[in-house]
């Protein structure tokens, strides 16, 4: 009996030790699962990157940075006809702001007339950091907007680009072809206040 009791106790200890090992293994597996990153939900947003042909390399870097976050393919446009056509199928246009783009006013205008409320300036040229110095179509369409600095293509910069793109889509909803602004008309009174009545 004593020998049988010892054997039984030994069997119970072995079973208990095995159960403890399994519990530890399950706990480690759960801990590892907790540390895994939850897959990010892809954004359902149609993005067009508009750039001067000279800035092709930076455009490719931006595509690589944001494409994994989008369910739709990122499109690019660097020529007037191509960009205008792509803009018709896009919800947001990211304009890669550089001196070359500033000089390429026809390209900016081609996209702006299709997506006037969905333009997001992305700075890629440090020399263009002062928006008050922007000229031409660049100044006309987006000089008052805050820009995203993508001179150094970091993960944070890509995050900012995405958040601003989503915000731009929100601004454009319900106002296709319109841009909000204040206006002031300066005029003379004219004979019998005729000019003033025309201004009103």
C-alpha positions as MATLAB code, in Angstrom:
seq = 'XXXXXXXXXXXXXXXXXXXXXXXXXXXXXXXXXXXXXXXXXXXXXXXXXXXXXXXXXXXXXXXXXXXXXXXXXXXXXXXXXXXXXXXXXXXXXXXXXXXXXXXXXXXXXXXXXXXXXXXXXXXXXXXXXXXXXXXXXXXXXXXXXXXXXXXXXXXXXXXXXXXXXXXXXXXXXXXXXXXXXXXXXXXXXXXXXXXXXXXX';
ca = [
       0.000    0.000    0.000;
       2.660    2.511    0.913;
       4.508    1.803   -2.336;
       1.283    2.159   -4.312;
       0.512    5.454   -2.579;
       3.927    6.839   -3.467;
       3.465    5.827   -7.095;
       0.066    7.496   -7.179;
       1.420   10.717   -5.677;
       4.292   10.667   -8.154;
       1.831   10.279  -11.035;
      -0.231   13.225   -9.753;
       2.875   15.414   -9.461;
       3.886   14.583  -13.029;
       0.397   15.420  -14.301;
       0.369   18.674  -12.322;
       3.800   19.665  -13.659;
       2.641   18.968  -17.229;
      -0.493   21.078  -16.673;
       1.629   23.943  -15.334;
       3.947   23.735  -18.377;
       0.956   23.907  -20.702;
      -0.482   26.887  -18.804;
       2.855   28.735  -19.109;
       3.013   27.939  -22.830;
      -0.538   29.244  -23.359;
       0.293   32.386  -21.359;
       3.400   33.034  -23.465;
       1.445   32.540  -26.687;
      -1.211   35.027  -25.519;
       1.485   37.546  -24.511;
       3.109   37.250  -27.928;
      -0.264   37.742  -29.606;
      -0.854   40.882  -27.536;
       2.410   42.368  -28.827;
       1.552   41.756  -32.474;
       0.390   44.877  -34.270;
      -3.256   44.796  -35.231;
      -3.470   45.221  -39.012;
      -4.366   48.787  -39.888;
      -7.694   49.251  -41.654;
      -6.953   50.463  -45.155;
      -8.352   53.848  -46.078;
     -10.849   53.871  -48.945;
      -9.545   57.036  -50.595;
      -8.627   57.755  -54.210;
      -5.415   59.810  -54.205;
      -3.665   61.595  -57.062;
      -0.089   62.827  -56.628;
       0.595   65.829  -58.856;
       4.230   66.700  -59.500;
       6.534   68.318  -61.997;
       8.358   65.746  -64.165;
      11.631   66.805  -62.481;
      10.269   65.593  -59.112;
       9.515   62.014  -60.220;
      11.789   60.408  -57.598;
      10.080   62.162  -54.674;
       6.676   61.270  -56.108;
       7.705   57.597  -56.128;
       8.875   57.880  -52.497;
       5.500   59.325  -51.494;
       3.631   56.565  -53.346;
       5.722   53.959  -51.501;
       4.996   55.685  -48.168;
       1.209   55.940  -48.458;
       0.166   53.060  -50.726;
       0.243   50.457  -47.911;
      -2.374   52.548  -46.071;
      -4.801   52.730  -48.996;
      -7.167   50.176  -50.503;
      -7.085   51.923  -53.890;
      -3.976   52.410  -56.045;
      -2.263   55.801  -55.785;
      -2.148   57.559  -59.143;
       0.344   60.162  -60.322;
       0.223   62.952  -62.862;
       3.077   65.086  -64.139;
       1.690   66.280  -67.474;
      -1.347   68.493  -67.995;
      -3.631   66.144  -69.984;
      -2.703   63.117  -67.866;
      -3.209   64.944  -64.549;
      -6.547   66.417  -65.613;
      -7.810   62.973  -66.642;
      -6.587   61.330  -63.417;
      -8.133   64.138  -61.316;
     -11.581   63.173  -62.598;
     -11.185   59.784  -60.915;
      -9.586   61.073  -57.703;
     -11.002   62.445  -54.475;
      -7.840   64.216  -53.283;
      -4.840   65.706  -55.085;
      -1.484   65.923  -53.308;
       0.575   68.676  -54.946;
       4.339   68.218  -54.524;
       5.383   71.824  -53.986;
       8.724   72.724  -55.528;
      10.098   75.607  -57.579;
       9.592   73.493  -60.684;
       5.914   72.936  -59.857;
       5.432   76.654  -59.196;
       6.648   77.351  -62.737;
       4.347   74.650  -64.121;
       1.139   76.658  -63.634;
      -0.771   74.797  -66.360;
      -0.359   71.523  -64.460;
      -1.622   73.055  -61.203;
      -4.575   74.675  -62.943;
      -5.545   71.469  -64.775;
      -5.985   69.659  -61.451;
      -7.370   72.629  -59.486;
     -10.276   73.150  -61.856;
     -11.353   69.518  -61.278;
     -10.597   69.254  -57.527;
     -10.661   72.846  -56.211;
     -11.498   71.870  -52.627;
      -9.282   68.812  -52.402;
      -5.776   70.151  -53.001;
      -3.192   69.253  -50.372;
       0.200   70.990  -50.663;
       3.134   68.697  -49.842;
       6.404   70.600  -49.478;
       9.361   68.817  -51.075;
      11.611   71.850  -51.618;
      12.938   73.687  -48.519;
      13.339   76.815  -50.653;
       9.525   77.002  -50.923;
       8.842   76.926  -47.173;
       7.546   80.520  -47.043;
       4.063   80.425  -48.567;
       4.046   84.223  -48.898;
       6.678   83.850  -51.612;
       4.596   81.441  -53.679;
       3.585   82.810  -57.073;
       1.275   82.088  -59.991;
      -1.290   79.285  -59.866;
       0.351   77.858  -56.742;
      -0.315   81.107  -54.852;
      -3.784   81.463  -56.337;
      -5.069   78.025  -55.391;
      -3.268   77.004  -52.206;
      -1.096   79.751  -50.725;
      -3.264   80.151  -47.608;
      -3.296   76.436  -46.821;
      -0.977   74.760  -44.367;
       1.406   72.395  -46.080;
       2.831   69.046  -45.037;
       6.634   68.940  -44.994;
       7.823   65.874  -46.894;
      11.374   67.099  -47.532;
      12.469   64.166  -45.358;
      10.227   61.180  -46.177;
       9.751   59.802  -42.641;
       6.916   57.662  -41.234;
       5.603   60.696  -39.320;
       5.516   62.723  -42.529;
       3.559   59.939  -44.231;
       1.114   59.899  -41.287;
       0.571   63.646  -41.660;
       0.062   63.305  -45.412;
      -2.626   60.675  -44.840;
      -4.449   62.636  -42.143;
      -4.488   65.762  -44.314;
      -5.668   63.783  -47.347;
      -8.592   62.382  -45.355;
      -9.395   65.903  -44.082;
      -9.331   67.244  -47.642;
     -11.815   64.592  -48.717;
     -14.075   65.722  -45.862;
     -13.829   69.368  -46.943;
     -14.807   68.513  -50.496;
     -17.908   66.456  -49.654;
     -21.049   68.313  -50.618;
     -19.255   71.147  -52.373;
     -18.028   69.921  -55.763;
     -16.447   72.646  -57.853;
     -16.591   75.245  -55.080;
     -14.029   76.952  -52.886;
     -15.023   78.972  -49.831;
     -13.670   82.529  -49.603;
     -14.593   86.108  -48.669;
     -14.762   88.831  -51.314;
     -14.683   92.637  -51.250;
     -15.815   94.747  -54.216;
     -14.338   98.224  -54.481;
     -16.292  100.608  -56.713;
     -17.287  104.207  -57.349;
     -20.865  105.336  -56.831;
     -21.478  106.349  -60.406;
     -24.208  108.609  -61.748;
     -27.427  108.081  -59.810;
     -25.625  105.345  -57.847;
     -25.777  103.174  -60.973;
     -22.331  101.573  -60.421;
     -23.159  100.954  -56.750;
     -26.369   99.167  -57.761;
     -24.428   97.007  -60.206;
     -21.938   96.078  -57.491;
     -24.780   95.033  -55.188;
];
